[in-house]
XYZ file of C-alpha atoms in Angstrom:
403
model
C -196.909 -22.874 -37.052
C -193.407 -23.181 -38.420
C -191.013 -20.742 -36.765
C -187.529 -20.052 -38.033
C -185.841 -21.565 -34.984
C -188.478 -24.114 -34.051
C -190.461 -25.885 -36.716
C -193.550 -27.757 -35.621
C -196.131 -28.461 -38.272
C -199.144 -30.625 -37.610
C -201.567 -29.892 -40.395
C -204.477 -32.239 -40.965
C -205.371 -33.763 -44.277
C -207.644 -31.791 -46.537
C -210.922 -33.526 -47.321
C -211.387 -34.191 -50.998
C -214.144 -35.587 -53.132
C -214.204 -37.901 -56.083
C -214.844 -34.868 -58.279
C -211.355 -33.623 -57.376
C -209.897 -36.833 -58.742
C -211.867 -36.409 -61.947
C -210.611 -32.837 -62.269
C -207.044 -34.008 -61.788
C -207.495 -36.619 -64.507
C -208.886 -34.121 -66.982
C -206.285 -31.424 -66.327
C -203.207 -33.664 -66.389
C -201.281 -33.135 -69.641
C -200.521 -36.306 -71.623
C -196.727 -36.148 -71.506
C -194.641 -39.284 -72.005
C -192.232 -40.609 -69.403
C -188.522 -40.113 -70.180
C -189.228 -37.694 -73.004
C -186.387 -35.445 -71.814
C -183.189 -35.489 -73.864
C -179.980 -33.497 -73.872
C -181.199 -31.906 -77.099
C -184.667 -30.796 -75.975
C -184.047 -30.037 -72.285
C -184.245 -26.248 -72.677
C -187.811 -26.494 -73.929
C -188.910 -27.801 -70.517
C -187.286 -25.077 -68.409
C -188.996 -21.958 -67.107
C -186.010 -20.140 -68.624
C -185.126 -21.505 -72.078
C -182.132 -19.125 -72.065
C -180.714 -20.519 -68.833
C -176.960 -20.904 -68.517
C -175.464 -24.190 -69.648
C -174.769 -25.160 -66.038
C -178.371 -24.450 -65.008
C -179.680 -26.513 -67.914
C -177.355 -29.341 -66.893
C -178.564 -29.131 -63.299
C -182.173 -29.563 -64.414
C -181.255 -32.426 -66.732
C -179.167 -34.230 -64.116
C -181.666 -33.790 -61.285
C -184.385 -35.107 -63.554
C -182.307 -38.169 -64.368
C -180.994 -38.660 -60.821
C -184.511 -38.839 -59.407
C -185.152 -42.029 -61.373
C -182.929 -43.995 -59.002
C -181.527 -41.771 -56.220
C -182.170 -38.651 -54.157
C -179.831 -35.966 -52.820
C -179.803 -35.329 -49.072
C -179.566 -31.697 -48.004
C -179.802 -29.400 -45.018
C -180.682 -25.754 -44.582
C -177.739 -23.581 -43.472
C -175.553 -26.671 -43.155
C -172.327 -24.660 -43.127
C -173.291 -22.072 -40.510
C -175.928 -23.552 -38.179
C -174.803 -26.266 -35.787
C -176.232 -28.152 -32.840
C -174.926 -26.622 -29.593
C -173.105 -24.068 -31.766
C -170.334 -26.608 -32.414
C -168.864 -24.825 -35.420
C -166.562 -26.445 -37.948
C -167.714 -29.075 -40.392
C -171.385 -29.403 -41.211
C -173.261 -31.519 -38.673
C -173.970 -34.021 -41.449
C -170.236 -34.329 -42.052
C -169.646 -34.735 -38.324
C -172.020 -37.709 -38.422
C -171.148 -39.330 -41.743
C -167.760 -37.993 -42.861
C -169.396 -36.266 -45.832
C -171.102 -32.931 -46.360
C -174.689 -32.974 -47.636
C -175.290 -33.066 -51.380
C -177.569 -30.034 -51.129
C -177.191 -26.721 -49.288
C -180.208 -24.651 -48.333
C -179.897 -20.862 -47.992
C -182.323 -17.961 -47.593
C -182.657 -14.487 -49.099
C -184.279 -13.262 -45.851
C -181.357 -11.264 -44.423
C -180.030 -10.422 -47.880
C -183.208 -8.538 -48.830
C -183.875 -7.104 -45.365
C -184.614 -3.373 -45.263
C -181.692 -2.947 -42.871
C -179.103 -4.385 -45.248
C -177.303 -1.223 -46.391
C -174.479 -3.025 -48.192
C -171.705 -1.698 -45.976
C -169.056 -3.990 -44.412
C -169.963 -3.040 -40.840
C -173.671 -3.809 -41.328
C -174.784 -7.088 -39.679
C -177.258 -7.954 -42.444
C -174.655 -7.380 -45.138
C -172.244 -9.547 -43.168
C -174.835 -12.329 -43.300
C -175.133 -11.801 -47.048
C -171.382 -12.311 -47.408
C -171.452 -15.434 -45.231
C -174.395 -16.909 -47.137
C -172.995 -16.232 -50.605
C -169.561 -17.553 -49.603
C -171.170 -20.783 -48.434
C -173.102 -21.067 -51.688
C -169.810 -20.745 -53.540
C -168.207 -23.354 -51.298
C -171.057 -25.768 -51.957
C -170.884 -25.256 -55.728
C -167.109 -25.697 -55.732
C -167.653 -29.024 -53.930
C -170.118 -30.140 -56.617
C -173.147 -29.687 -54.375
C -176.535 -28.254 -55.354
C -177.798 -24.934 -53.925
C -181.348 -23.947 -53.043
C -182.712 -20.622 -51.771
C -185.934 -20.093 -49.859
C -187.222 -16.566 -49.215
C -188.825 -15.472 -45.968
C -189.733 -12.106 -47.444
C -190.775 -9.451 -44.934
C -194.268 -8.025 -45.334
C -194.291 -4.777 -47.337
C -195.773 -2.327 -44.843
C -193.326 -2.277 -41.947
C -190.824 -4.764 -43.327
C -190.228 -6.431 -39.972
C -191.799 -9.904 -40.195
C -193.174 -12.525 -42.546
C -195.540 -14.092 -39.996
C -199.185 -13.111 -40.019
C -199.177 -13.376 -36.229
C -197.064 -10.201 -36.199
C -199.357 -8.269 -38.566
C -202.508 -6.228 -38.138
C -205.760 -7.423 -39.682
C -205.527 -4.691 -42.319
C -201.948 -5.616 -43.208
C -202.847 -9.286 -43.553
C -205.825 -8.511 -45.758
C -203.918 -6.232 -48.134
C -200.222 -7.173 -48.127
C -200.214 -9.701 -50.937
C -202.492 -7.766 -53.281
C -200.379 -4.676 -52.652
C -197.251 -6.190 -54.253
C -199.009 -7.016 -57.525
C -198.585 -4.711 -60.542
C -200.535 -1.547 -59.816
C -200.516 -2.205 -56.064
C -199.269 0.333 -53.546
C -196.279 -1.840 -52.619
C -195.376 -3.139 -56.064
C -192.277 -0.947 -56.000
C -191.225 -2.577 -52.725
C -191.534 -6.007 -54.332
C -189.489 -4.973 -57.359
C -186.835 -3.461 -55.110
C -186.463 -6.778 -53.300
C -186.331 -8.661 -56.601
C -183.642 -6.228 -57.768
C -181.537 -7.298 -54.781
C -182.105 -10.977 -55.525
C -181.108 -10.368 -59.130
C -177.975 -8.458 -58.132
C -176.823 -11.301 -55.892
C -177.520 -14.054 -58.409
C -176.018 -12.183 -61.352
C -172.753 -11.882 -59.399
C -172.687 -15.325 -57.801
C -169.775 -17.158 -59.407
C -167.807 -20.257 -58.518
C -164.085 -20.918 -58.699
C -164.567 -21.865 -62.364
C -165.794 -18.335 -63.119
C -169.275 -19.609 -64.027
C -172.550 -18.300 -62.621
C -173.760 -20.667 -59.909
C -177.159 -22.256 -60.589
C -179.649 -22.106 -57.705
C -183.079 -23.548 -57.066
C -185.270 -20.640 -55.920
C -188.291 -21.464 -53.744
C -190.352 -18.295 -53.173
C -193.770 -18.033 -51.474
C -193.504 -21.536 -49.987
C -196.066 -23.266 -47.753
C -198.737 -21.089 -49.302
C -201.548 -23.452 -48.349
C -201.056 -22.526 -44.700
C -201.856 -19.166 -43.143
C -198.747 -18.487 -41.080
C -197.099 -16.454 -43.884
C -198.614 -13.324 -45.420
C -198.706 -15.035 -48.821
C -200.858 -17.852 -47.402
C -204.116 -19.053 -48.915
C -206.295 -16.956 -46.600
C -204.668 -13.736 -47.803
C -204.649 -14.074 -51.591
C -206.743 -15.753 -54.242
C -205.331 -18.471 -56.507
C -205.257 -15.967 -59.381
C -203.382 -13.407 -57.296
C -200.836 -16.029 -56.243
C -200.286 -17.070 -59.851
C -199.966 -13.444 -60.938
C -197.298 -12.700 -58.341
C -195.354 -15.839 -59.215
C -195.500 -15.172 -62.929
C -194.386 -11.582 -62.393
C -191.463 -12.747 -60.241
C -190.220 -15.181 -62.887
C -190.754 -12.796 -65.786
C -189.100 -9.879 -63.987
C -186.024 -11.820 -62.919
C -185.665 -13.661 -66.225
C -186.627 -11.050 -68.812
C -186.102 -7.676 -67.134
C -183.123 -8.385 -64.866
C -181.502 -11.024 -67.069
C -181.071 -13.661 -64.376
C -180.479 -16.981 -66.107
C -179.124 -19.222 -63.357
C -182.392 -20.109 -61.579
C -184.609 -23.167 -61.410
C -187.977 -22.240 -59.855
C -189.534 -24.487 -57.176
C -193.266 -24.582 -56.393
C -193.594 -25.749 -52.803
C -196.807 -25.970 -50.757
C -197.040 -27.585 -47.356
C -198.504 -31.051 -46.849
C -202.248 -30.331 -46.822
C -202.904 -31.635 -50.344
C -204.062 -35.161 -51.105
C -205.272 -34.723 -54.699
C -203.614 -33.389 -57.812
C -206.457 -30.944 -58.440
C -205.976 -29.257 -55.079
C -202.192 -29.314 -55.360
C -202.399 -27.520 -58.713
C -205.003 -24.959 -57.641
C -202.380 -22.197 -57.343
C -199.905 -23.634 -59.828
C -198.660 -20.797 -62.067
C -198.051 -23.034 -65.076
C -195.335 -25.214 -66.545
C -193.719 -22.192 -68.209
C -192.940 -20.742 -64.760
C -191.926 -23.789 -62.702
C -189.064 -26.307 -62.809
C -189.438 -28.159 -59.505
C -192.643 -29.575 -58.028
C -192.116 -29.881 -54.300
C -193.846 -30.353 -51.010
C -192.866 -29.420 -47.461
C -193.927 -32.028 -44.946
C -193.322 -32.067 -41.224
C -196.813 -32.935 -40.024
C -197.114 -36.455 -41.418
C -193.854 -37.454 -39.714
C -194.531 -35.691 -36.416
C -195.579 -38.689 -34.296
C -193.760 -41.530 -36.016
C -196.978 -43.371 -36.885
C -197.170 -45.893 -39.696
C -200.238 -44.100 -41.043
C -198.388 -40.788 -41.116
C -195.548 -42.310 -43.102
C -198.062 -43.874 -45.492
C -199.775 -40.506 -45.928
C -196.439 -38.831 -46.641
C -195.537 -41.512 -49.162
C -198.861 -41.142 -50.955
C -198.459 -37.379 -51.197
C -194.912 -37.529 -52.524
C -196.079 -40.137 -55.053
C -198.758 -37.692 -56.213
C -196.128 -34.962 -56.673
C -193.755 -37.418 -58.356
C -196.426 -38.427 -60.849
C -197.230 -34.792 -61.660
C -193.541 -34.047 -62.132
C -193.083 -36.973 -64.490
C -196.138 -35.976 -66.518
C -194.891 -32.402 -66.849
C -191.210 -33.306 -67.266
C -190.270 -31.519 -64.062
C -188.227 -32.316 -60.975
C -189.880 -33.730 -57.855
C -188.557 -32.875 -54.383
C -189.304 -33.030 -50.678
C -188.421 -29.367 -50.352
C -188.494 -29.143 -46.556
C -188.975 -31.663 -43.764
C -187.652 -32.987 -40.490
C -188.285 -33.645 -36.823
C -186.658 -31.381 -34.249
C -184.890 -33.058 -31.352
C -184.193 -31.033 -28.199
C -183.337 -31.680 -24.575
C -187.045 -32.270 -23.944
C -188.068 -33.833 -27.285
C -186.587 -37.267 -27.873
C -185.816 -38.660 -31.331
C -188.402 -40.826 -33.063
C -187.230 -44.400 -33.530
C -186.328 -45.101 -37.150
C -187.245 -41.585 -38.264
C -184.574 -41.441 -40.983
C -183.734 -45.004 -42.046
C -187.288 -46.315 -41.896
C -189.924 -43.569 -41.906
C -188.288 -40.980 -44.156
C -186.657 -43.484 -46.478
C -189.870 -45.444 -46.908
C -191.917 -42.318 -47.618
C -189.427 -41.161 -50.260
C -189.113 -44.518 -51.995
C -192.568 -46.063 -51.599
C -194.776 -46.526 -54.658
C -191.758 -46.182 -56.963
C -191.739 -42.423 -56.387
C -189.040 -40.493 -58.214
C -187.692 -37.788 -55.898
C -184.611 -35.713 -56.733
C -183.829 -34.412 -53.260
C -184.903 -34.054 -49.638
C -184.095 -30.966 -47.548
C -183.931 -31.121 -43.749
C -184.292 -27.897 -41.775
C -181.390 -26.395 -39.885
C -179.737 -27.183 -36.564
C -179.139 -24.588 -33.863
C -177.809 -24.241 -30.343
C -180.747 -25.945 -28.648
C -181.979 -28.499 -31.176
C -181.300 -30.403 -34.352
C -183.086 -31.827 -37.363
C -180.083 -33.875 -38.446
C -177.962 -35.383 -35.665
C -174.235 -34.715 -35.552
C -171.971 -37.421 -34.133
C -172.585 -38.680 -30.631
C -176.394 -38.488 -30.550
C -178.728 -41.367 -29.818
C -180.109 -41.277 -33.377
C -176.844 -40.594 -35.217
C -176.670 -44.198 -36.383
C -180.235 -43.975 -37.677
C -179.225 -41.053 -39.879
C -176.015 -42.787 -40.968
C -178.066 -45.820 -41.974
C -180.388 -43.551 -43.959
C -177.476 -41.781 -45.670
C -175.794 -45.061 -46.622
C -178.820 -46.631 -48.295
C -178.681 -47.398 -51.997
C -180.775 -44.415 -53.109
C -179.177 -41.829 -50.808
C -176.632 -39.281 -52.075
C -174.282 -37.073 -50.067
C -171.504 -34.806 -51.307
C -168.951 -37.607 -51.437
C -170.966 -39.606 -53.976
C -172.858 -36.906 -55.849
C -172.556 -37.248 -59.637
C -171.435 -34.325 -61.781
C -174.442 -31.993 -61.774
C -173.267 -29.086 -63.961
C -172.357 -30.816 -67.203
C -174.431 -33.064 -69.453
C -172.806 -36.377 -70.261
C -174.233 -37.973 -73.368
């Protein structure tokens, strides 16, 4: 199970039949490649009324993925190996910040965040939003995940911390008409308040990629597949988008659909897909296929990202490896060639078109991306210097459309 401080995923491949492949073929919409233009881009967004900068971000990510991918890290500006604060660990290794910053609404929407300066959770909100602004001002891209606490006690998002009754009812309870629907709306109100006031040095609202209810094919989170039906998942997602977009007037979001790595067919991957009108980014989290450094694991990862890439091209969406990595600690050695060979090959095999890859965060006792001075630092530097890799120092302009 993936924990916030220690991520170890080793999910097996789902077994699939030939009928799944037939279903995928019949449900895939016949959309041309490269149909996107500067003139029609809004028609492909979940929010046709998105800000100009958000529209540009979608357009530029879609075009960037044809030849390059952005490299990012979760909490890059405030989570460091051995607590060595200062520059991001990626900058310590390469001389450049990542092209992508990952953040989380977890502390921001916590029940204990009372909005006062002395409150620890509010202090985290200030730190997080300041780092988002810093990233935007540097030309970087921002993403937000959301480890939303369960609605009964509001203390955890892991099913291992919940009672059987809570697990069985939590997700259904946040749907319209459910006993905790008000709780869900209250949390969305907080998200909306933050995003509607998140501005860069240019005075513009900062676009973010929002990745709610991720890794839903696993059962470690209360929104996992064992605790809601596909229709319930779609309903919650569609409500979230509609509420933020139409009720709260949030127009600086791209929405990312992001299961874990259990899917091997398009039909299964799309089983809980809420629809093109509610999604901008088709992603996949994948730790398990990289966990032992095997050639077969890398091949499996490459095949899965190719599947997502193909779906994204057909639907005129963005493809991304939304979360991945391998955690190195004092007792867990690096995998040889993890970055420059395994990860790079998986992302670029089969002519996949991937807009970005997000590595999980470093902390006092372990790292997903090595800072300087580690035995695999050069491996990461080699990965970051490859022809398709993008860091902050060579990121193109993402918030304007150049004809």
